[in-house]
Amino acid sequence: MKLWGGRFSKNASSFVDEWAASIDFDQILYKDDIKGSIAHSKMLAKQGIISKEDQEQIETGLIQILLEIEDGKIEFTHELEDIHMNIESILTDRIGDAGKRLHTARSRNDQVATDIRLFLKDEITNSIKFIDELRAVLVKIAKNHVDTVMPGYTHMQHAQPVSFAFHLLAYYEMFTRDKKRMENAYESTDALPLGAGALSGTTYDTDRDYVRHQLGMESLCANAMDAVSDRDFAIEYISAASICMMHLSRFCEELILWSSSEFSFVEMDDSFSTGSSIMPQKKNPDMAELIRGKTGRVYGDLVSLLTIMKSLPLAYNKDMQEDKIHLFDAVETLNTSLKVFTEMIDTMSINKDYMRSAAKKGFMNATDAADYLVKKGIPFRQCHEIIGKLVLYCIGEDLTLEEVALDKLKEFSDQFDEDIYEHIGLLACMDAKQSVGSTSQVNVRAQIERAEAALSE
Ligand code: ARG
């Protein structure tokens, strides 16, 4: 018998029951559902809406059910639609009328909204923990590579020399902002819908603030209709998750490129790589590719939930049952991707020598050579042209700038002196960057110090 079966003279076909049920995916909410129900029952007893004895039976019964679910002893049914009605029905089978009193002054609409928020608060905490672990690993690796020179690119062409630490710290900044976005989503999630009833509040003398306190939530949803109608907090989380996945994906893309023989800057550990079933020599950076692929999946979750919500009139509509599929998928995908990514970069090997020799190519010190002439009093535009011609000469002769003899350099400008060579060394080019936040060793060490201070907070 359905918990709402009174008005009906006929059951839905079992195919329809199964098709419309959410129990297959919302059973993950069992802990939060039970937590919410216990808090609700305590409030009902405190307010004299149910007896103390009923409350005790409800609480003991729910705790028993929780343990049995955890032991895998409970079988849920599609007929009972979702986790909320499955648990309530099992409880009522066991304790009778007391169980039937639990749903007083409550609707599944405020119940499910509460469960999702409780669930999401925990998962955002996990996301933040995984982001922090990643930030710590980035800083740890960066510390060893302040003087590891590599090419910095624009348009995927050699641009200016940077340190590997500097490149890693760029990602550190991005993940730090991702954490901030997660904290904002947490704040939006941390409000209690319970007590809103179906949509307009309840006639009982409830104490919503007591329930809020029991459930450790920061505030009460201020408007009952809003409380049951919106899922913007979940959309906020998935937006933050999408941005974080985008950062992971860009990083993965670089690691995949850097793993190719054209670069050989890094090599993923065997435990994060796979081979080919036909080509014996292959070692593929599969995990990085998978994270890049899963990014599309999280974007899909975001667009799905936005689309589910976009035309819904207030208040609750059954469409919203689909929210969980996308929210849960985004949570699981982001958190596992962060975990895999962090371990993957923590165990990869870094080939300083290849980075350095790649940095020697592509005339990345050309800007610095021009700056050298500027310091000798030649206007920058003219220096740009002189060095441009010198680069063209070097391409023809297959030389780097620093391989050109001083006599030859003087043919391009008589302002060149012996000290040009120390000015255009790769480390010198890096260290000449004085602006705050630049790639010079001094500035990168300062960035690392700031990051370490932030991480130990
Ligand atoms: N399984 C439903 C969901 O996840 C619970 C809320 C149902 N409310 C209702 N009025 N039918 O959205």
Short mmCIF file of C-alpha atoms and ligand atoms in Angstrom, two decimals:
data_model
loop_
_atom_site.label_atom_id
_atom_site.label_comp_id
_atom_site.label_asym_id
_atom_site.label_seq_id
_atom_site.Cartn_x
_atom_site.Cartn_y
_atom_site.Cartn_z
CA MET A 1 0.00 0.00 0.00
CA LYS A 2 1.35 3.49 -0.94
CA LEU A 3 1.84 5.89 1.96
CA TRP A 4 -0.38 8.31 0.00
CA GLY A 5 -2.79 5.62 -1.24
CA GLY A 6 -5.99 6.87 0.44
CA ARG A 7 -7.29 8.92 -2.49
CA PHE A 8 -6.54 6.25 -5.07
CA SER A 9 -8.62 3.30 -6.18
CA LYS A 10 -5.98 1.81 -8.45
CA ASN A 11 -2.21 1.29 -8.28
CA ALA A 12 0.19 2.42 -10.99
CA SER A 13 1.55 -0.44 -13.06
CA SER A 14 4.77 -1.79 -11.67
CA PHE A 15 6.59 -0.57 -14.77
CA VAL A 16 5.43 2.99 -14.09
CA ASP A 17 6.28 2.63 -10.40
CA GLU A 18 9.77 1.55 -11.26
CA TRP A 19 10.23 4.17 -13.95
CA ALA A 20 9.13 7.04 -11.70
CA ALA A 21 10.93 5.91 -8.57
CA SER A 22 14.07 7.66 -7.35
CA ILE A 23 15.10 5.04 -4.81
CA ASP A 24 17.81 3.64 -7.11
CA PHE A 25 19.73 6.90 -6.87
CA ASP A 26 18.44 8.70 -3.79
CA GLN A 27 19.16 5.89 -1.31
CA ILE A 28 22.56 7.53 -0.90
CA LEU A 29 20.64 10.08 1.23
CA TYR A 30 19.64 7.52 3.88
CA LYS A 31 21.90 8.92 6.60
CA ASP A 32 20.78 12.49 6.09
CA ASP A 33 17.15 11.45 5.87
CA ILE A 34 17.38 9.65 9.21
CA LYS A 35 19.30 12.50 10.80
CA GLY A 36 16.64 14.97 9.62
CA SER A 37 13.81 12.74 10.83
CA ILE A 38 15.31 12.32 14.29
CA ALA A 39 15.75 16.08 14.65
CA HIS A 40 12.19 16.63 13.41
CA SER A 41 10.77 14.06 15.86
CA LYS A 42 12.63 15.65 18.78
CA MET A 43 11.17 19.00 17.88
CA LEU A 44 7.65 17.48 17.64
CA ALA A 45 8.04 15.98 21.12
CA LYS A 46 9.49 19.14 22.60
CA GLN A 47 6.56 21.13 21.24
CA GLY A 48 4.06 18.56 22.57
CA ILE A 49 2.91 17.63 19.05
CA ILE A 50 3.81 13.97 19.61
CA SER A 51 4.43 12.19 22.91
CA LYS A 52 7.87 11.58 24.39
CA GLU A 53 7.26 7.82 24.14
CA ASP A 54 6.46 8.05 20.44
CA GLN A 55 9.59 10.09 19.88
CA GLU A 56 11.74 7.54 21.68
CA GLN A 57 10.30 4.73 19.60
CA ILE A 58 10.86 6.73 16.43
CA GLU A 59 14.46 7.53 17.31
CA THR A 60 15.36 4.00 18.38
CA GLY A 61 13.61 2.58 15.32
CA LEU A 62 15.42 4.95 12.95
CA ILE A 63 18.83 4.24 14.47
CA GLN A 64 18.18 0.51 14.07
CA ILE A 65 17.21 1.04 10.44
CA LEU A 66 20.38 3.08 9.89
CA LEU A 67 22.54 0.26 11.21
CA GLU A 68 20.73 -2.31 9.10
CA ILE A 69 21.10 -0.20 5.95
CA GLU A 70 24.80 0.08 6.66
CA ASP A 71 25.00 -3.69 7.09
CA GLY A 72 23.23 -4.13 3.75
CA LYS A 73 20.31 -5.85 5.44
CA ILE A 74 17.54 -3.60 4.11
CA GLU A 75 15.94 -3.99 0.73
CA PHE A 76 14.31 -0.92 -0.71
CA THR A 77 11.35 -1.16 -3.07
CA HIS A 78 10.40 0.84 -6.14
CA GLU A 79 6.80 0.81 -5.01
CA LEU A 80 7.76 3.11 -2.15
CA GLU A 81 9.31 5.55 -4.66
CA ASP A 82 12.11 7.14 -2.74
CA ILE A 83 14.35 6.90 0.28
CA HIS A 84 12.00 9.02 2.39
CA MET A 85 8.97 6.76 1.99
CA ASN A 86 11.00 3.57 2.12
CA ILE A 87 12.42 4.48 5.52
CA GLU A 88 9.12 5.79 6.89
CA SER A 89 7.32 2.68 5.77
CA ILE A 90 9.89 0.30 7.28
CA LEU A 91 9.70 2.28 10.53
CA THR A 92 5.91 2.11 10.58
CA ASP A 93 5.95 -1.63 9.88
CA ARG A 94 8.10 -1.98 12.98
CA ILE A 95 6.67 0.50 15.49
CA GLY A 96 3.12 1.07 14.26
CA ASP A 97 1.29 4.32 15.07
CA ALA A 98 4.34 6.15 16.44
CA GLY A 99 5.90 5.73 12.99
CA LYS A 100 2.79 7.14 11.37
CA ARG A 101 3.12 10.29 13.50
CA LEU A 102 6.64 11.13 12.26
CA HIS A 103 5.44 12.92 9.15
CA THR A 104 3.31 15.38 11.16
CA ALA A 105 4.09 19.01 10.24
CA ARG A 106 6.37 17.90 7.41
CA SER A 107 6.15 17.26 3.69
CA ARG A 108 8.46 15.30 1.46
CA ASN A 109 9.15 18.61 -0.22
CA ASP A 110 10.87 20.21 2.75
CA GLN A 111 12.25 16.78 3.74
CA VAL A 112 14.04 16.14 0.44
CA ALA A 113 15.36 19.71 0.26
CA THR A 114 16.79 19.27 3.76
CA ASP A 115 18.36 15.91 2.95
CA ILE A 116 20.07 17.24 -0.16
CA ARG A 117 21.46 20.21 1.73
CA LEU A 118 22.80 18.03 4.56
CA PHE A 119 24.36 15.67 2.04
CA LEU A 120 25.88 18.48 0.00
CA LYS A 121 27.38 20.24 3.02
CA ASP A 122 29.41 17.11 3.78
CA GLU A 123 30.42 16.68 0.18
CA ILE A 124 31.49 20.31 -0.20
CA THR A 125 33.66 19.78 2.87
CA ASN A 126 35.20 16.81 1.04
CA SER A 127 35.71 18.83 -2.14
CA ILE A 128 37.49 21.53 -0.13
CA LYS A 129 39.66 18.91 1.57
CA PHE A 130 40.67 17.42 -1.80
CA ILE A 131 41.39 20.88 -3.24
CA ASP A 132 43.58 21.68 -0.23
CA GLU A 133 45.50 18.43 -0.66
CA LEU A 134 46.11 19.34 -4.29
CA ARG A 135 47.24 22.86 -3.38
CA ALA A 136 49.68 21.42 -0.84
CA VAL A 137 51.18 19.01 -3.37
CA LEU A 138 51.57 21.80 -5.94
CA VAL A 139 53.52 23.88 -3.44
CA LYS A 140 55.59 20.88 -2.37
CA ILE A 141 56.66 20.18 -5.96
CA ALA A 142 57.14 23.89 -6.71
CA LYS A 143 59.64 24.22 -3.86
CA ASN A 144 62.02 21.87 -5.69
CA HIS A 145 61.74 23.66 -9.02
CA VAL A 146 62.27 27.34 -8.39
CA ASP A 147 65.33 27.23 -10.68
CA THR A 148 64.01 24.64 -13.15
CA VAL A 149 63.78 26.64 -16.35
CA MET A 150 61.17 25.67 -18.92
CA PRO A 151 59.61 27.40 -21.90
CA GLY A 152 56.69 29.69 -21.15
CA TYR A 153 54.25 29.66 -24.08
CA THR A 154 51.75 31.90 -25.76
CA HIS A 155 49.88 30.52 -28.78
CA MET A 156 51.66 27.28 -27.86
CA GLN A 157 54.86 28.93 -29.21
CA HIS A 158 57.98 29.55 -27.14
CA ALA A 159 57.54 32.94 -25.51
CA GLN A 160 59.69 33.64 -22.44
CA PRO A 161 61.53 31.40 -20.00
CA VAL A 162 59.72 30.62 -16.75
CA SER A 163 60.38 28.23 -13.91
CA PHE A 164 58.42 25.02 -13.50
CA ALA A 165 57.58 26.23 -9.98
CA PHE A 166 56.06 29.38 -11.44
CA HIS A 167 53.90 27.34 -13.82
CA LEU A 168 52.68 25.13 -10.95
CA LEU A 169 51.93 28.16 -8.80
CA ALA A 170 49.68 29.55 -11.53
CA TYR A 171 47.51 26.47 -10.94
CA TYR A 172 47.84 26.91 -7.20
CA GLU A 173 46.14 30.30 -7.57
CA MET A 174 43.33 28.82 -9.69
CA PHE A 175 42.63 26.05 -7.19
CA THR A 176 42.69 28.58 -4.36
CA ARG A 177 39.88 30.46 -6.10
CA ASP A 178 38.07 27.14 -6.63
CA LYS A 179 38.19 26.61 -2.89
CA LYS A 180 36.70 30.08 -2.34
CA ARG A 181 33.87 29.24 -4.75
CA MET A 182 33.24 26.01 -2.81
CA GLU A 183 33.07 27.97 0.44
CA ASN A 184 30.51 30.30 -1.12
CA ALA A 185 28.43 27.32 -2.27
CA TYR A 186 28.66 25.91 1.26
CA GLU A 187 27.27 29.13 2.68
CA SER A 188 24.32 29.04 0.27
CA THR A 189 23.66 25.39 1.13
CA ASP A 190 23.80 25.91 4.87
CA ALA A 191 20.16 26.98 5.38
CA LEU A 192 17.35 24.78 6.67
CA PRO A 193 14.20 24.21 4.58
CA LEU A 194 12.54 21.85 7.09
CA GLY A 195 9.39 23.35 8.56
CA ALA A 196 8.35 24.77 5.21
CA GLY A 197 5.86 21.94 4.81
CA ALA A 198 4.60 21.32 1.29
CA LEU A 199 5.00 24.98 0.26
CA SER A 200 3.24 27.41 2.58
CA GLY A 201 4.36 26.49 6.10
CA THR A 202 2.57 24.41 8.70
CA THR A 203 -0.36 24.91 11.06
CA TYR A 204 1.48 23.27 13.96
CA ASP A 205 3.36 25.22 16.58
CA THR A 206 6.78 24.00 15.41
CA ASP A 207 10.21 25.27 16.41
CA ARG A 208 12.24 25.49 13.25
CA ASP A 209 15.17 27.07 14.96
CA TYR A 210 15.45 24.10 17.31
CA VAL A 211 15.64 21.76 14.30
CA ARG A 212 18.19 24.05 12.67
CA HIS A 213 20.33 23.88 15.78
CA GLN A 214 19.98 20.07 15.99
CA LEU A 215 21.13 19.74 12.39
CA GLY A 216 23.98 22.21 12.76
CA MET A 217 22.78 24.55 10.07
CA GLU A 218 23.65 28.21 9.92
CA SER A 219 20.28 29.74 9.12
CA LEU A 220 16.63 29.06 8.28
CA CYS A 221 15.26 29.37 4.77
CA ALA A 222 13.26 32.54 5.28
CA ASN A 223 10.39 31.82 2.89
CA ALA A 224 8.66 28.44 2.85
CA MET A 225 7.92 28.56 -0.85
CA ASP A 226 11.52 29.39 -1.71
CA ALA A 227 12.69 26.64 0.66
CA VAL A 228 10.97 23.88 -1.33
CA SER A 229 11.23 25.42 -4.81
CA ASP A 230 14.81 26.24 -5.56
CA ARG A 231 17.92 24.19 -6.14
CA ASP A 232 20.18 27.16 -6.78
CA PHE A 233 22.56 26.02 -4.03
CA ALA A 234 23.13 22.77 -5.95
CA ILE A 235 23.61 24.70 -9.19
CA GLU A 236 26.14 26.89 -7.40
CA TYR A 237 28.06 23.82 -6.30
CA ILE A 238 28.05 22.29 -9.79
CA SER A 239 29.16 25.62 -11.28
CA ALA A 240 32.09 25.71 -8.87
CA ALA A 241 32.75 22.04 -9.66
CA SER A 242 32.68 22.76 -13.40
CA ILE A 243 35.22 25.55 -13.05
CA CYS A 244 37.43 23.35 -10.91
CA MET A 245 37.18 20.52 -13.47
CA MET A 246 38.06 23.03 -16.20
CA HIS A 247 41.26 23.84 -14.29
CA LEU A 248 42.05 20.16 -13.80
CA SER A 249 41.37 19.53 -17.47
CA ARG A 250 43.72 22.27 -18.70
CA PHE A 251 46.41 20.92 -16.42
CA CYS A 252 45.74 17.39 -17.70
CA GLU A 253 46.00 18.61 -21.28
CA GLU A 254 49.45 20.02 -20.50
CA LEU A 255 50.55 16.85 -18.74
CA ILE A 256 49.42 14.79 -21.73
CA LEU A 257 51.39 17.02 -24.11
CA TRP A 258 54.41 17.04 -21.80
CA SER A 259 54.34 13.23 -21.64
CA SER A 260 54.78 12.92 -25.41
CA SER A 261 58.27 12.27 -26.82
CA GLU A 262 58.16 15.72 -28.45
CA PHE A 263 58.33 17.20 -24.93
CA SER A 264 59.33 14.48 -22.42
CA PHE A 265 59.04 17.04 -19.61
CA VAL A 266 57.20 14.63 -17.32
CA GLU A 267 56.44 10.96 -17.02
CA MET A 268 53.42 9.62 -15.16
CA ASP A 269 54.11 6.82 -12.72
CA ASP A 270 53.30 3.32 -13.97
CA SER A 271 50.40 3.18 -11.54
CA PHE A 272 48.75 6.10 -13.35
CA SER A 273 49.42 4.91 -16.90
CA THR A 274 48.24 2.13 -19.15
CA GLY A 275 49.72 0.21 -22.04
CA SER A 276 48.38 -0.69 -25.44
CA SER A 277 46.95 -4.07 -26.33
CA ILE A 278 48.80 -4.00 -29.66
CA MET A 279 51.76 -1.59 -29.40
CA PRO A 280 54.22 -2.98 -26.87
CA GLN A 281 56.16 0.27 -26.45
CA LYS A 282 53.18 2.37 -25.36
CA LYS A 283 52.70 4.07 -22.05
CA ASN A 284 49.62 6.26 -22.10
CA PRO A 285 48.70 9.02 -19.63
CA ASP A 286 45.16 7.61 -19.42
CA MET A 287 44.21 9.04 -16.05
CA ALA A 288 44.94 12.59 -17.21
CA GLU A 289 42.87 11.92 -20.34
CA LEU A 290 40.01 10.52 -18.27
CA ILE A 291 39.89 13.55 -16.01
CA ARG A 292 39.85 15.74 -19.12
CA GLY A 293 36.98 13.62 -20.43
CA LYS A 294 35.05 13.66 -17.18
CA THR A 295 35.12 17.46 -17.27
CA GLY A 296 32.54 17.27 -20.05
CA ARG A 297 30.41 15.12 -17.82
CA VAL A 298 30.33 17.70 -15.02
CA TYR A 299 29.51 20.48 -17.51
CA GLY A 300 26.67 18.22 -18.64
CA ASP A 301 25.44 17.97 -15.04
CA LEU A 302 25.44 21.75 -14.77
CA VAL A 303 23.55 22.31 -18.01
CA SER A 304 21.13 19.51 -17.13
CA LEU A 305 20.19 20.96 -13.76
CA LEU A 306 19.94 24.50 -15.10
CA THR A 307 17.65 23.19 -17.84
CA ILE A 308 15.54 21.11 -15.45
CA MET A 309 14.92 24.20 -13.32
CA LYS A 310 14.51 26.85 -15.99
CA SER A 311 10.77 26.64 -16.59
CA LEU A 312 9.43 25.30 -13.33
CA PRO A 313 6.62 27.32 -11.82
CA LEU A 314 6.78 27.54 -8.03
CA ALA A 315 6.69 25.49 -5.86
CA TYR A 316 7.78 21.82 -6.00
CA ASN A 317 7.46 19.92 -9.28
CA LYS A 318 8.35 16.30 -9.84
CA ASP A 319 10.91 17.37 -12.45
CA MET A 320 13.07 18.29 -9.48
CA GLN A 321 13.51 14.65 -8.57
CA GLU A 322 16.04 14.57 -11.43
CA ASP A 323 18.24 17.11 -9.62
CA LYS A 324 19.88 14.40 -7.59
CA ILE A 325 21.18 12.39 -10.54
CA HIS A 326 23.21 15.37 -11.71
CA LEU A 327 24.23 16.68 -8.33
CA PHE A 328 25.44 13.28 -7.14
CA ASP A 329 27.26 12.66 -10.40
CA ALA A 330 29.04 16.02 -10.20
CA VAL A 331 30.04 15.46 -6.56
CA GLU A 332 31.41 12.00 -7.23
CA THR A 333 33.19 12.99 -10.44
CA LEU A 334 34.85 16.08 -9.00
CA ASN A 335 35.93 14.52 -5.73
CA THR A 336 37.38 11.38 -7.29
CA SER A 337 39.04 13.37 -10.09
CA LEU A 338 40.74 15.64 -7.56
CA LYS A 339 41.96 12.65 -5.59
CA VAL A 340 43.34 10.83 -8.63
CA PHE A 341 44.91 13.99 -10.03
CA THR A 342 46.72 14.85 -6.80
CA GLU A 343 48.22 11.38 -6.46
CA MET A 344 49.10 11.37 -10.15
CA ILE A 345 51.16 14.58 -10.00
CA ASP A 346 52.63 13.66 -6.65
CA THR A 347 54.12 10.51 -8.18
CA MET A 348 55.07 11.74 -11.68
CA SER A 349 58.72 12.20 -12.55
CA ILE A 350 59.88 15.59 -13.75
CA ASN A 351 62.62 15.86 -16.32
CA LYS A 352 64.45 19.11 -15.56
CA ASP A 353 67.03 18.55 -18.30
CA TYR A 354 64.46 18.23 -21.06
CA MET A 355 62.67 21.32 -19.78
CA ARG A 356 65.93 23.25 -19.77
CA SER A 357 67.01 22.14 -23.25
CA ALA A 358 63.58 22.93 -24.65
CA ALA A 359 63.90 26.39 -23.10
CA LYS A 360 67.11 26.97 -25.04
CA LYS A 361 65.20 26.76 -28.31
CA GLY A 362 62.86 29.36 -29.71
CA PHE A 363 64.84 32.54 -28.87
CA MET A 364 62.97 33.04 -25.63
CA ASN A 365 65.64 35.53 -24.55
CA ALA A 366 64.94 37.82 -27.51
CA THR A 367 62.87 40.25 -25.41
CA ASP A 368 65.71 40.39 -22.88
CA ALA A 369 68.26 41.05 -25.62
CA ALA A 370 66.08 43.93 -26.79
CA ASP A 371 65.79 45.21 -23.20
CA TYR A 372 69.60 45.11 -23.00
CA LEU A 373 69.86 47.52 -25.92
CA VAL A 374 67.12 49.72 -24.46
CA LYS A 375 69.28 50.11 -21.35
CA LYS A 376 72.09 51.28 -23.66
CA GLY A 377 69.86 54.12 -24.81
CA ILE A 378 68.34 52.77 -28.04
CA PRO A 379 64.54 53.29 -28.34
CA PHE A 380 62.59 50.03 -27.82
CA ARG A 381 61.03 49.86 -31.30
CA GLN A 382 64.49 50.09 -32.86
CA CYS A 383 65.84 47.40 -30.51
CA HIS A 384 62.90 45.20 -31.49
CA GLU A 385 63.93 45.48 -35.13
CA ILE A 386 67.64 44.89 -34.45
CA ILE A 387 66.91 41.73 -32.48
CA GLY A 388 64.35 40.62 -35.07
CA LYS A 389 67.05 40.75 -37.73
CA LEU A 390 69.50 38.98 -35.43
CA VAL A 391 66.96 36.20 -34.85
CA LEU A 392 66.48 35.85 -38.60
CA TYR A 393 70.26 35.54 -39.00
CA CYS A 394 70.38 32.89 -36.24
CA ILE A 395 67.59 30.86 -37.87
CA GLY A 396 69.60 30.82 -41.10
CA GLU A 397 72.81 29.79 -39.31
CA ASP A 398 71.08 27.40 -36.90
CA LEU A 399 72.42 29.28 -33.88
CA THR A 400 70.96 30.50 -30.61
CA LEU A 401 71.40 34.16 -29.66
CA GLU A 402 74.03 33.36 -27.07
CA GLU A 403 76.06 31.37 -29.61
CA VAL A 404 76.66 34.41 -31.83
CA ALA A 405 80.16 35.84 -31.34
CA LEU A 406 80.50 39.42 -30.11
CA ASP A 407 82.06 40.62 -33.40
CA LYS A 408 79.03 39.37 -35.26
CA LEU A 409 76.65 40.91 -32.71
CA LYS A 410 78.35 44.26 -33.20
CA GLU A 411 77.42 44.12 -36.88
CA PHE A 412 73.79 44.33 -35.75
CA SER A 413 74.42 47.01 -33.12
CA ASP A 414 77.62 48.58 -31.86
CA GLN A 415 76.03 48.79 -28.43
CA PHE A 416 76.55 45.07 -27.80
CA ASP A 417 79.29 44.32 -25.26
CA GLU A 418 80.73 41.27 -23.55
CA ASP A 419 78.09 41.54 -20.77
CA ILE A 420 75.28 40.71 -23.23
CA TYR A 421 75.91 37.01 -22.63
CA GLU A 422 75.13 37.14 -18.94
CA HIS A 423 72.02 39.20 -19.68
CA ILE A 424 70.52 36.62 -21.97
CA GLY A 425 71.24 33.47 -19.98
CA LEU A 426 67.93 31.69 -19.26
CA LEU A 427 68.10 32.07 -15.47
CA ALA A 428 69.17 35.69 -15.85
CA CYS A 429 66.16 36.36 -18.10
CA MET A 430 63.90 34.81 -15.48
CA ASP A 431 65.45 36.66 -12.58
CA ALA A 432 65.31 39.97 -14.42
CA LYS A 433 61.52 39.88 -14.03
CA GLN A 434 61.11 42.22 -11.09
CA SER A 435 57.37 42.82 -10.93
CA VAL A 436 55.46 41.31 -8.03
CA GLY A 437 54.12 37.89 -8.98
CA SER A 438 56.76 37.33 -11.68
CA THR A 439 58.78 34.23 -12.47
CA SER A 440 62.07 35.40 -10.88
CA GLN A 441 63.37 33.13 -8.17
CA VAL A 442 62.92 35.83 -5.53
CA ASN A 443 59.29 36.38 -6.48
CA VAL A 444 58.51 32.68 -6.78
CA ARG A 445 59.98 32.06 -3.32
CA ALA A 446 57.76 34.82 -1.99
CA GLN A 447 54.74 33.17 -3.67
CA ILE A 448 55.66 29.86 -2.09
CA GLU A 449 55.98 31.45 1.32
CA ARG A 450 52.56 33.04 1.02
CA ALA A 451 51.05 29.77 -0.16
CA GLU A 452 52.61 27.86 2.73
CA ALA A 453 51.23 30.36 5.20
CA ALA A 454 47.76 30.08 3.65
CA LEU A 455 47.89 26.28 3.69
CA SER A 456 48.86 26.12 7.36
CA GLU A 457 45.95 28.35 8.40
N1 ARG B 1 11.54 11.72 -4.53
C1 ARG B 1 11.09 13.07 -4.53
C2 ARG B 1 12.22 13.96 -5.04
O1 ARG B 1 13.29 13.52 -4.99
C3 ARG B 1 10.73 13.51 -3.16
C4 ARG B 1 9.78 14.68 -3.10
C5 ARG B 1 8.47 14.26 -3.59
N2 ARG B 1 7.47 15.24 -3.37
C6 ARG B 1 6.27 15.20 -3.97
N3 ARG B 1 5.44 16.13 -3.72
N4 ARG B 1 5.99 14.23 -4.81
O2 ARG B 1 12.04 15.08 -5.47
#
